[in-house]
Amino acid sequence: MADLRIPASLAALAGLLLAGPARADEGMWTFDAFPSAKMQADYGWAPDGRWLDRVQAAAVRLTGGCSASFVSPDGLILTNHHCVVECAQDNSTDENDLLKLGFVPVRREEELKCPGQQAEVVTAIGDVTARVRAAIGTATGEALVKARDAEAARIEKEGCRDAATTRCEVVTLFGGGQYKLYTYRKYADVRLAWAPQFQAAFFGGDPDNFNYPRYALDAAFLRAYENGRPVKVKSFLKWNPRAPQVGEATFVVGNPGSTQRLFTSEQIAFQREVGLPLTTTILSELRGRLIGAMERSPQAKREGADELFGIENSLKVYVGRQKALNDPAFLKMLAEAEADLKAKSLGKPGIGDPWADTARAVKAYRDLYVPWRFIVPWGSLMGYAQTIVQGTAEREKPDADRLPGYTESNLELTTKTLLDEAPVYPWLEQVEMAWSLSKAREYLGADDADTRLLLGRESPEALAERLVGGTTLADPAVRRALWEGGRKAVEASSDPMIVYARAIDARERELKKLVDERYAGPLAEAGATLADARFLAYGDRIYPDATFTLRISYGKVQGWKERGIDVAAVTTLGGAFERATGAEPFDLASAFAANEARIDKAVPFDFVTTNDIIGGNSGSPVIDRSGTVIGAAFDGNIHSIGGNYGYQGDVNRTVVVSAAAVQHALEVIYPAPALVKELRGK
């Protein structure tokens, strides 16, 4: 899901709620703390435990950063098209561009592996707060981080003995107020099963992105495999390609990535003054560099399309957040919410002043942020080198002493991501590495010790050209040999990217220690106290910030008023033809144009709901009261830009592609009779 564009009037965001008890349809709730009583009061009905268990068992997390759901017993997975763009790109060639042409296999044997992708289903959620807090004890700073991470590694290792099929993850909630152990059944072989043309999924392009009405077929199907065969799953959601009904209750079940609704004023100030301005500035330059490089050839345009799409999406998010945090009315609302929490909790036993502790941590982070951000250059090849150099060293340590990402519970996914075969485009690697090195020099200064470490006596462009041109890490066999060869192989390697990663490794580790000691550790300590303050003030009427773990939100199909005009909740396929101009980005996908006479233009296309979601919810099933799938969430309207910081129920909307539109596409526009039969349960 693309995150959200800034509203026309930021003053309207003053209606948002921060840190207090949830109201209306607000909330990204964990499954073990669903607010049944609240929903019962709001809607006159709430799902029972059996309903929640069944839905949880069918919900899927895609490790590439999206959500999804099983929709057949043969491992068929519904998600968004933009969640499979990278997979389609990785499997494309100049002669067979799956983004341009779409992908409709005739047989399952033709389904294509998605490099680096893994599907995961939550099988259990356990509270391990007491155990983690006991391990932390009175530790502070870096010692706190080490104690917390070591205990988490032990819990994860104990919880998942079978690393081949399960994965365990200790998740920090409420900034350290709670720790939960999430156990997953994982499927490491995920394949593309159906995808429309990119133009159909992203009709309207950038002008329509973050807006509504929409006419986007942003849906796709994957399939989970095991031992070379489609998996048989007991829990899946029933496909229900009916028209959504205005006012009906809807549930969005997925994995929202991250929110900052529980941030203090000092954390918000850092975002407004440091993090967001830097990010928007440097991403704007990267966008310009990438566009220029893509114009050199049709091949470069195809190869860079997915990266450009992601950068432009991210840039809009950060620009919108920056504008929101510069709006006086919005900041006043945040300050009032924080004042309310302080009034209800300061001076109470055990609370102290976690706001002051957070302020000290953020002040220290201001001095560390720039070097910590720039110490590792961008690029897939650089990422491979860093993983190999760090990972071979970390695997020699006891599990509890390793860096995150290299513990036994995470090692299989790290290895899969490293060794899966995926295309690498040298020109793109050079563009991104040269850009990040130039930004490091610009923000650190030419005479800074970290700049000298990163560049030596070379220019950013020359260094990027030398490293990318000389490395062999694009070959997965080379990566495997180094990974399996261990420290000895890495230390003996003369590959320039490995040599470079070795050179900066010590400084990266040093910076991590400083960040843990001065920022992450103190913030975790203060976060636990802030959580206690919130529980004291508001009880169980609050939900944790998003953590890319399974959540459920409830709402209803409903439009809103835009400048006094009603915005209808549902669009139709016919609306796409009315919106089309023949010129990009409002040109119809070729399959739509070719099948216009056969398309039922009255079929519902996209619709909006009041569900509370954020990036990471992309692909989440939108479920009705009976527990059937009536769509997949793929975006938010412009007013949901404040969703990172709060929820505004009168105008915040989730944008959904309807199951009815997907069904019609499967039957008429991108015919896939086998999938149609499978979804019908035949």
XYZ file of C-alpha atoms in Angstrom:
682
model
C 0.000 0.000 0.000
C 1.288 3.427 -0.850
C 1.341 5.577 2.224
C -0.683 8.694 2.231
C -0.651 12.102 0.585
C -1.168 15.298 2.552
C -4.746 16.541 2.872
C -5.772 19.807 1.244
C -6.288 21.298 4.697
C -3.911 20.103 7.395
C -5.927 21.972 9.990
C -8.548 19.253 9.660
C -6.039 16.848 11.224
C -6.596 18.519 14.562
C -9.404 16.007 15.036
C -6.886 13.163 15.320
C -6.394 11.276 18.540
C -2.962 10.409 19.923
C -1.961 8.118 22.783
C -5.391 8.160 24.423
C -8.102 5.509 24.357
C -9.273 4.426 20.908
C -12.615 5.670 19.667
C -14.873 5.198 16.632
C -13.209 2.792 14.171
C -9.682 3.629 15.287
C -7.226 0.910 16.134
C -4.812 -1.692 14.812
C -5.537 -4.346 17.407
C -3.567 -7.474 18.220
C -5.630 -10.655 17.929
C -5.108 -11.515 21.577
C -6.548 -8.142 22.631
C -9.388 -7.518 20.186
C -11.828 -4.943 21.700
C -14.967 -7.072 21.469
C -16.922 -4.985 23.948
C -16.070 -1.767 22.113
C -17.129 -3.149 18.744
C -20.286 -4.612 20.254
C -21.153 -1.161 21.557
C -20.343 0.512 18.225
C -21.936 -2.019 15.857
C -24.251 -4.184 17.917
C -22.164 -7.226 17.019
C -18.599 -8.452 17.425
C -16.800 -11.601 16.256
C -16.335 -14.375 18.759
C -13.145 -16.280 19.515
C -13.767 -18.970 16.910
C -14.235 -16.341 14.190
C -10.997 -14.607 15.192
C -9.061 -17.885 15.351
C -10.236 -18.920 11.889
C -9.314 -15.584 10.337
C -5.937 -15.458 12.085
C -5.065 -18.910 10.765
C -5.656 -17.794 7.157
C -3.804 -14.464 7.343
C -0.395 -14.336 5.669
C 2.618 -12.078 6.150
C 4.907 -11.680 3.151
C 8.452 -10.984 4.286
C 8.899 -8.626 1.355
C 6.793 -6.130 3.319
C 3.149 -6.899 2.497
C 0.116 -8.719 3.820
C -1.996 -11.426 2.193
C -4.336 -14.346 2.877
C -4.877 -17.946 1.866
C -8.004 -18.223 -0.300
C -7.936 -21.900 -1.289
C -6.835 -25.193 0.274
C -4.087 -25.458 -2.371
C -1.988 -22.618 -1.002
C -3.399 -19.862 -3.226
C -2.627 -16.435 -1.749
C -4.421 -13.159 -2.469
C -2.369 -9.959 -2.248
C -1.816 -6.707 -4.158
C -0.202 -6.344 -7.556
C 2.272 -3.826 -6.165
C 3.345 -6.508 -3.677
C 4.413 -8.790 -6.546
C 5.982 -6.141 -8.800
C 9.487 -7.106 -7.697
C 8.777 -10.781 -8.360
C 7.404 -9.978 -11.818
C 10.396 -7.740 -12.507
C 12.840 -10.424 -11.376
C 11.233 -12.892 -13.786
C 11.039 -10.478 -16.739
C 13.238 -10.067 -19.760
C 13.322 -7.480 -22.518
C 11.362 -9.936 -24.661
C 8.884 -10.958 -21.932
C 8.143 -7.999 -19.668
C 5.643 -9.319 -17.125
C 4.841 -5.838 -15.872
C 3.874 -4.689 -19.342
C 2.160 -7.903 -20.428
C 0.813 -9.328 -17.172
C 1.201 -12.967 -16.145
C -1.495 -15.607 -16.635
C -0.054 -19.127 -16.480
C -2.068 -21.925 -18.017
C -0.830 -24.582 -15.587
C 0.550 -24.520 -12.063
C 3.835 -25.847 -13.393
C 4.302 -22.451 -15.067
C 4.016 -20.460 -11.814
C 7.223 -18.509 -11.161
C 9.382 -18.442 -8.033
C 9.671 -15.102 -6.252
C 13.290 -14.621 -5.099
C 13.675 -13.691 -1.436
C 9.965 -13.956 -0.681
C 8.606 -15.983 2.218
C 5.037 -16.438 3.430
C 4.334 -16.716 7.153
C 1.208 -17.544 9.175
C 0.863 -16.824 12.900
C 0.156 -20.004 14.844
C 0.548 -18.692 18.397
C 1.014 -15.456 20.362
C 2.482 -15.682 23.860
C 3.234 -13.041 26.488
C 6.922 -13.099 27.479
C 6.997 -9.648 29.096
C 7.911 -10.874 32.566
C 10.762 -12.993 31.256
C 12.293 -10.228 29.126
C 11.928 -7.610 31.847
C 13.522 -9.951 34.356
C 16.474 -10.462 32.014
C 16.863 -6.699 31.620
C 16.716 -6.145 35.375
C 18.478 -2.898 36.262
C 20.565 -2.770 33.078
C 20.727 0.506 31.169
C 22.064 1.741 27.848
C 23.852 -0.769 25.660
C 23.730 -3.366 28.429
C 19.927 -3.149 28.381
C 19.818 -3.698 24.624
C 22.176 -6.666 24.872
C 20.253 -8.245 27.735
C 16.926 -7.756 25.970
C 18.161 -9.093 22.628
C 19.952 -12.038 24.232
C 16.829 -13.110 26.112
C 14.729 -12.664 22.984
C 17.149 -14.922 21.079
C 16.883 -17.577 23.790
C 13.085 -17.412 23.788
C 12.968 -17.632 19.990
C 15.347 -20.588 19.897
C 13.391 -22.457 22.567
C 10.090 -21.704 20.852
C 11.032 -22.901 17.375
C 13.023 -26.110 17.365
C 12.093 -26.845 13.753
C 13.742 -23.992 11.858
C 12.818 -25.512 8.513
C 9.085 -24.905 8.913
C 8.683 -22.491 11.820
C 9.996 -19.099 12.823
C 9.744 -17.342 16.160
C 9.916 -13.616 16.761
C 9.871 -11.705 20.030
C 8.058 -8.453 19.293
C 8.397 -5.264 21.323
C 5.034 -3.554 21.894
C 4.286 -0.186 23.507
C 7.948 0.797 23.225
C 8.984 -1.885 25.721
C 5.829 -2.063 27.809
C 5.058 -5.538 26.499
C 6.965 -8.339 24.777
C 5.103 -11.000 22.807
C 6.399 -14.189 21.206
C 4.906 -14.674 17.744
C 5.263 -18.177 16.315
C 4.903 -18.601 12.549
C 4.445 -21.466 10.140
C 6.630 -20.433 7.238
C 6.644 -21.260 3.537
C 9.947 -20.427 1.868
C 8.878 -21.257 -1.688
C 6.425 -18.617 -2.935
C 5.475 -18.387 -6.614
C 3.603 -15.934 -8.798
C 0.274 -17.415 -9.906
C -1.516 -14.512 -11.633
C -0.955 -10.806 -12.174
C -2.654 -8.252 -14.433
C -0.724 -5.669 -16.408
C 0.970 -2.975 -14.364
C -1.095 -0.316 -16.124
C -4.295 -2.012 -14.985
C -3.077 -2.192 -11.393
C -1.760 1.377 -11.332
C -4.211 3.100 -13.666
C -4.043 6.850 -13.026
C -0.433 6.593 -11.911
C 0.968 9.272 -9.674
C -1.984 11.707 -9.954
C -4.404 9.059 -8.665
C -2.043 7.601 -6.067
C -3.228 8.426 -2.532
C -6.496 9.694 -3.975
C -10.052 8.528 -4.549
C -12.158 7.726 -6.610
C -9.845 5.026 -7.958
C -9.986 2.538 -10.814
C -7.075 0.243 -10.041
C -6.939 -3.539 -10.372
C -4.267 -3.730 -7.679
C -4.567 -7.460 -7.042
C -2.490 -10.557 -7.697
C -2.251 -14.182 -6.638
C 0.737 -16.072 -5.285
C 0.984 -19.721 -4.289
C 2.917 -21.304 -1.450
C 4.890 -24.451 -2.256
C 6.676 -27.056 -0.182
C 8.871 -29.841 -1.505
C 8.063 -28.695 -5.012
C 4.286 -29.011 -4.590
C 1.517 -26.567 -3.672
C 0.949 -26.664 0.071
C -2.278 -28.022 1.480
C -3.649 -25.624 4.070
C -6.507 -26.322 6.456
C -7.374 -22.684 7.066
C -8.283 -20.350 4.235
C -10.811 -17.594 3.644
C -13.784 -18.127 1.388
C -13.687 -16.031 -1.778
C -16.842 -13.923 -2.092
C -16.916 -11.783 -5.265
C -20.036 -9.834 -4.383
C -20.695 -6.114 -4.382
C -19.762 -4.299 -1.157
C -22.727 -2.756 0.651
C -22.500 0.771 2.034
C -22.623 0.658 5.817
C -21.713 -3.002 6.218
C -19.036 -3.933 8.759
C -15.601 -4.748 7.376
C -12.411 -6.126 8.888
C -8.890 -5.608 7.609
C -6.479 -8.309 8.735
C -2.814 -7.750 8.002
C 0.572 -6.554 9.146
C 0.778 -2.758 9.428
C 4.431 -1.823 9.185
C 5.071 0.958 11.685
C 3.367 3.946 13.223
C 4.524 6.704 15.558
C 1.287 7.426 17.389
C 2.905 6.945 20.795
C 5.843 9.283 20.154
C 6.619 12.030 22.651
C 6.942 15.669 21.607
C 10.746 15.360 21.522
C 10.560 12.386 19.175
C 8.120 14.252 16.960
C 10.425 17.281 16.942
C 13.327 15.132 15.801
C 11.262 13.801 12.923
C 10.148 17.297 11.949
C 13.536 18.978 12.267
C 16.042 16.282 11.298
C 14.811 12.946 9.993
C 12.102 13.998 7.549
C 13.871 17.005 5.968
C 17.007 14.961 5.339
C 15.061 12.030 3.924
C 12.930 14.077 1.545
C 15.961 16.013 0.295
C 18.134 13.036 -0.496
C 15.322 10.916 -1.949
C 14.412 13.788 -4.267
C 17.944 13.778 -5.628
C 17.970 9.991 -6.000
C 14.727 10.187 -7.941
C 16.258 12.699 -10.338
C 19.419 10.646 -10.824
C 17.423 7.494 -11.434
C 15.085 9.089 -13.966
C 18.063 10.456 -15.867
C 19.761 7.062 -15.951
C 16.580 5.284 -17.038
C 16.231 7.569 -20.039
C 19.407 6.153 -21.567
C 17.705 3.076 -22.987
C 14.431 1.115 -23.039
C 16.191 -1.669 -21.155
C 17.217 0.693 -18.344
C 13.686 2.070 -18.212
C 12.320 -1.441 -17.673
C 15.009 -2.448 -15.163
C 14.633 0.676 -13.054
C 10.833 0.885 -13.067
C 10.226 -0.974 -9.801
C 12.915 0.977 -7.958
C 11.575 4.294 -9.221
C 8.037 3.325 -8.225
C 9.209 2.579 -4.684
C 11.251 5.756 -4.369
C 8.435 7.988 -5.590
C 6.009 6.269 -3.252
C 8.318 6.738 -0.281
C 9.066 10.318 -1.189
C 5.374 11.203 -1.132
C 5.008 9.621 2.272
C 7.853 11.589 3.809
C 6.893 14.865 2.159
C 3.366 14.442 3.474
C 4.529 13.645 6.987
C 6.840 16.632 6.988
C 4.000 18.932 6.003
C 1.755 17.431 8.663
C 4.355 18.010 11.383
C 4.808 21.619 10.321
C 1.108 22.424 10.710
C 0.467 24.466 13.895
C -3.004 23.018 14.473
C -1.696 19.488 14.180
C 1.190 20.154 16.561
C -1.215 21.757 19.039
C -3.323 18.603 18.972
C -0.248 16.457 19.663
C 0.797 18.685 22.544
C -2.675 18.545 24.096
C -2.749 14.754 23.898
C 0.635 14.527 25.597
C -0.461 17.009 28.273
C -3.520 14.866 28.995
C -1.388 11.776 29.514
C 1.003 13.676 31.778
C -1.859 15.031 33.831
C -3.215 11.532 34.375
C 0.087 9.853 35.235
C 2.888 12.185 36.390
C 3.551 11.850 40.092
C 1.989 8.418 40.291
C 4.091 5.642 41.893
C 6.702 4.160 39.569
C 6.148 6.611 36.706
C 8.891 9.188 37.255
C 9.466 11.438 34.237
C 9.906 9.265 31.111
C 9.345 12.338 28.914
C 12.530 13.920 30.240
C 14.390 10.617 29.817
C 13.177 10.394 26.204
C 14.257 13.980 25.573
C 17.803 13.210 26.739
C 17.977 10.143 24.509
C 16.729 12.047 21.466
C 19.228 14.848 22.113
C 22.061 12.309 22.111
C 20.720 10.725 18.912
C 20.861 14.033 17.070
C 24.670 13.795 17.216
C 24.745 10.181 16.026
C 22.024 10.170 13.404
C 23.951 11.337 10.340
C 27.003 9.047 10.663
C 24.778 6.107 11.638
C 22.529 6.718 8.647
C 25.315 6.990 6.060
C 27.949 4.490 7.246
C 26.720 1.749 4.883
C 26.169 2.788 1.233
C 23.016 1.815 -0.646
C 22.707 -1.046 -3.094
C 21.895 -4.745 -3.357
C 25.531 -5.700 -3.887
C 26.593 -3.688 -0.859
C 23.839 -5.386 1.120
C 25.090 -8.806 0.062
C 28.634 -7.903 1.084
C 27.563 -6.538 4.448
C 25.493 -9.667 5.196
C 28.381 -11.969 4.259
C 30.990 -10.064 6.284
C 28.812 -9.607 9.349
C 27.052 -12.941 9.135
C 30.158 -15.095 8.913
C 31.493 -13.380 12.036
C 28.209 -13.492 13.940
C 27.593 -17.192 13.291
C 30.738 -18.026 15.271
C 29.218 -16.485 18.404
C 26.716 -18.012 20.835
C 23.199 -17.373 19.614
C 22.368 -14.930 22.414
C 25.399 -12.748 21.566
C 24.667 -12.277 17.873
C 23.425 -9.177 16.116
C 19.721 -9.158 15.179
C 19.185 -10.920 11.874
C 21.818 -13.559 12.534
C 20.256 -15.430 15.447
C 19.097 -18.981 14.777
C 15.473 -17.879 14.523
C 16.289 -15.425 11.739
C 19.218 -17.131 10.046
C 17.259 -19.187 7.520
C 15.437 -16.134 6.176
C 18.676 -14.134 6.093
C 20.321 -16.976 4.169
C 17.405 -17.265 1.760
C 17.435 -13.542 1.043
C 21.184 -13.653 0.471
C 21.338 -16.723 -1.746
C 18.125 -16.649 -3.794
C 18.847 -15.901 -7.432
C 17.619 -12.462 -8.492
C 18.768 -10.121 -11.253
C 21.261 -7.388 -10.412
C 21.559 -4.354 -12.671
C 25.089 -2.894 -12.492
C 24.062 0.545 -13.780
C 21.407 0.799 -11.058
C 23.863 -0.348 -8.401
C 26.317 2.364 -9.486
C 23.667 5.082 -9.479
C 22.487 4.271 -5.965
C 25.915 3.712 -4.464
C 27.368 6.902 -5.961
C 24.338 8.853 -4.766
C 24.531 7.558 -1.187
C 28.284 8.154 -0.983
C 27.884 11.687 -2.297
C 25.173 12.371 0.300
C 27.429 10.984 3.029
C 30.195 13.393 2.002
C 27.728 16.270 1.805
C 26.163 15.739 5.232
C 29.252 14.542 7.104
C 31.705 16.940 5.491
C 34.683 16.206 3.270
C 37.145 16.185 6.188
C 35.066 13.986 8.496
C 36.724 10.740 9.543
C 33.738 8.701 8.379
C 33.857 10.376 4.972
C 37.554 9.505 4.668
C 36.757 5.925 5.684
C 33.980 5.656 3.115
C 35.749 7.338 0.199
C 39.477 7.323 0.804
C 40.854 9.493 -2.000
C 38.220 8.476 -4.569
C 35.149 10.331 -5.734
C 31.737 8.771 -4.995
C 31.261 8.027 -8.705
C 34.702 6.503 -9.216
C 34.449 4.363 -6.098
C 30.989 3.083 -7.058
C 32.200 2.266 -10.565
C 35.238 0.395 -9.243
C 33.351 -1.625 -6.639
C 30.342 -2.507 -8.773
C 32.477 -3.164 -11.841
C 34.888 -5.416 -9.982
C 32.624 -7.465 -7.722
C 31.317 -10.924 -8.559
C 28.632 -10.928 -5.858
C 25.847 -10.734 -8.436
C 26.477 -14.467 -8.889
C 24.607 -16.410 -6.171
C 27.181 -19.203 -6.420
C 29.903 -16.767 -5.361
C 27.780 -15.565 -2.457
C 27.111 -19.147 -1.392
C 30.800 -20.049 -1.475
C 31.680 -17.126 0.766
C 28.732 -17.715 3.108
C 29.462 -21.395 3.520
C 33.226 -20.824 3.599
C 32.891 -18.759 6.753
C 35.279 -16.223 8.208
C 38.330 -17.785 6.569
C 36.857 -17.442 3.076
C 35.729 -13.877 3.730
C 39.086 -12.780 5.087
C 40.855 -14.336 2.108
C 38.499 -12.791 -0.457
C 39.876 -10.117 -2.778
C 36.452 -9.222 -4.157
C 36.433 -5.406 -3.953
C 32.946 -5.206 -2.446
C 33.870 -7.704 0.271
C 37.123 -5.841 0.952
C 35.145 -2.604 1.253
C 32.547 -4.166 3.569
C 35.351 -5.469 5.798
C 36.840 -1.972 5.934
C 33.677 -0.292 7.226
C 32.419 -3.128 9.431
C 34.271 -2.089 12.590
C 32.999 1.498 12.374
C 29.435 0.342 11.818
C 29.650 -1.859 14.891
C 31.136 1.021 16.884
C 28.289 3.313 15.870
C 25.730 0.661 16.791
C 27.238 0.425 20.269
C 26.992 4.204 20.638
C 23.393 4.276 19.377
C 22.438 1.455 21.745
C 24.162 3.093 24.706
C 22.919 6.644 24.248
C 19.614 6.233 22.394
C 18.078 2.783 21.913
C 18.733 1.603 25.469
C 17.474 4.747 27.228
C 14.500 4.889 24.852
C 13.529 1.291 25.674
C 13.728 2.051 29.377
C 11.635 5.207 29.026
C 9.246 3.415 26.662
C 8.431 0.793 29.267
C 7.581 3.514 31.777
C 5.514 5.432 29.222
C 3.570 2.241 28.569
C 2.890 1.912 32.290
C 1.679 5.512 32.293
C -0.712 4.842 29.405
C -2.102 1.697 30.989
C -2.587 3.630 34.244
C -4.361 6.477 32.464
C -6.414 4.595 29.880
C -6.484 0.931 30.872
C -6.868 -1.585 28.046
C -8.557 0.881 25.693
C -5.297 1.474 23.818
C -3.454 -0.481 21.163
C 0.305 -0.598 20.433
C 2.041 1.121 17.561
C 2.296 -0.990 14.415
C 5.245 -3.419 14.284
C 4.705 -5.385 11.028
C 2.952 -8.080 13.028
C -0.582 -9.373 12.656
C -3.337 -6.898 13.521
C -7.062 -6.571 12.919
C -9.063 -3.378 12.444
C -12.807 -3.004 12.114
C -14.810 -0.389 10.233
C -17.470 -0.093 7.565
C -17.962 0.671 3.882
C -18.493 4.405 3.819
C -17.626 7.446 1.729
C -16.968 10.937 3.109
C -17.502 14.598 2.351
C -14.802 16.428 0.421
C -15.240 20.217 0.525
C -18.938 19.721 1.158
C -19.439 17.198 -1.648
C -20.262 13.543 -0.975
C -17.624 11.095 -2.204
C -19.312 7.831 -3.141
C -17.952 4.733 -1.444
C -17.851 2.494 -4.551
C -16.558 2.932 -8.105
C -17.325 0.711 -11.109
C -15.347 -0.777 -13.955
C -17.147 1.608 -16.264
C -15.601 4.517 -14.414
C -12.174 3.535 -15.696
C -13.337 3.970 -19.265
C -14.845 7.353 -18.418
C -11.637 8.459 -16.683
C -9.388 7.246 -19.520
C -7.860 9.903 -21.783
C -5.587 7.764 -23.934
C -2.507 9.511 -22.560
C -0.308 8.358 -19.672
C -1.095 7.762 -16.888
C -4.801 7.625 -17.801
C -4.382 5.226 -20.693
C -6.259 1.977 -20.361
C -4.312 -1.248 -20.100
C -4.378 -2.969 -23.485
C -6.405 -5.903 -22.131
C -9.079 -3.525 -20.847
C -9.299 -1.760 -24.207
C -9.355 -5.018 -26.177
C -12.154 -6.497 -24.055
C -14.295 -3.393 -23.580
C -17.325 -4.930 -25.310
C -17.244 -7.941 -22.969
C -16.607 -6.040 -19.720
C -19.598 -5.500 -17.453
C -19.115 -1.843 -16.599
C -21.530 -2.025 -13.670
C -19.244 -4.364 -11.701
C -17.888 -2.681 -8.533
C -14.216 -1.809 -8.999
C -12.740 -0.134 -5.905
C -14.340 0.958 -2.636
C -13.468 2.725 0.587
C -13.912 1.810 4.239
C -13.268 3.452 7.593
C -10.747 0.777 8.610
C -7.569 2.032 10.277
C -4.487 0.861 8.343
C -0.966 1.950 7.346
C 1.841 0.823 5.015
C 2.437 -2.915 5.396
C -1.300 -3.571 5.204
C -0.943 -3.805 1.435
C -2.686 -6.964 0.304
C -4.644 -7.378 3.523
C -7.921 -9.218 2.983
C -11.008 -7.098 3.569
C -13.433 -9.449 5.287
C -17.154 -9.212 5.926
C -19.129 -10.276 8.975
C -19.426 -13.846 7.717
C -15.646 -14.104 7.431
C -15.456 -14.095 3.626
C -13.128 -12.030 1.446
C -14.767 -9.168 -0.428
C -11.592 -7.315 -1.412
C -7.943 -6.492 -0.759
C -6.745 -3.223 0.797
C -4.195 -1.402 -1.348
C -4.099 2.279 -0.418
C -5.537 5.101 1.620
C -7.122 8.378 0.613
C -5.287 11.682 0.966
C -6.693 12.315 4.417
C -5.068 9.214 5.834
C -1.659 10.882 5.605
C -1.912 11.488 9.323
C -2.277 7.761 9.906
C 1.331 7.554 11.006
C 0.499 9.797 13.952
C -3.235 9.255 14.544
C -6.633 8.434 13.103
C -9.292 10.847 11.810
C -12.516 8.879 11.512
C -14.628 11.323 9.541
C -12.342 11.400 6.491
C -9.628 8.719 6.915
C -10.377 5.953 4.414
C -8.881 2.640 3.320
C -8.997 2.032 -0.448
C -9.882 -1.517 -1.514
C -9.964 -3.416 -4.803
C -13.174 -5.445 -4.799
C -13.252 -9.212 -5.125
C -16.008 -8.650 -7.697
C -13.598 -6.744 -9.960
C -10.876 -9.358 -9.535
C -13.353 -12.123 -10.356
C -14.475 -10.304 -13.524
C -10.842 -9.842 -14.530
C -10.190 -13.555 -14.008
C -13.167 -14.412 -16.210
C -13.039 -11.754 -18.949
C -9.986 -9.483 -18.985
C -7.097 -11.774 -17.969
C -8.831 -15.154 -18.239
C -7.638 -17.780 -15.775
C -10.302 -20.502 -15.765
C -8.315 -22.783 -13.477
C -8.100 -20.079 -10.816
C -11.793 -19.286 -11.195
C -12.605 -22.940 -10.589
C -10.206 -23.110 -7.641
C -11.703 -20.040 -5.990
C -15.163 -21.547 -6.348
C -13.944 -24.591 -4.470
C -14.357 -26.956 -7.394
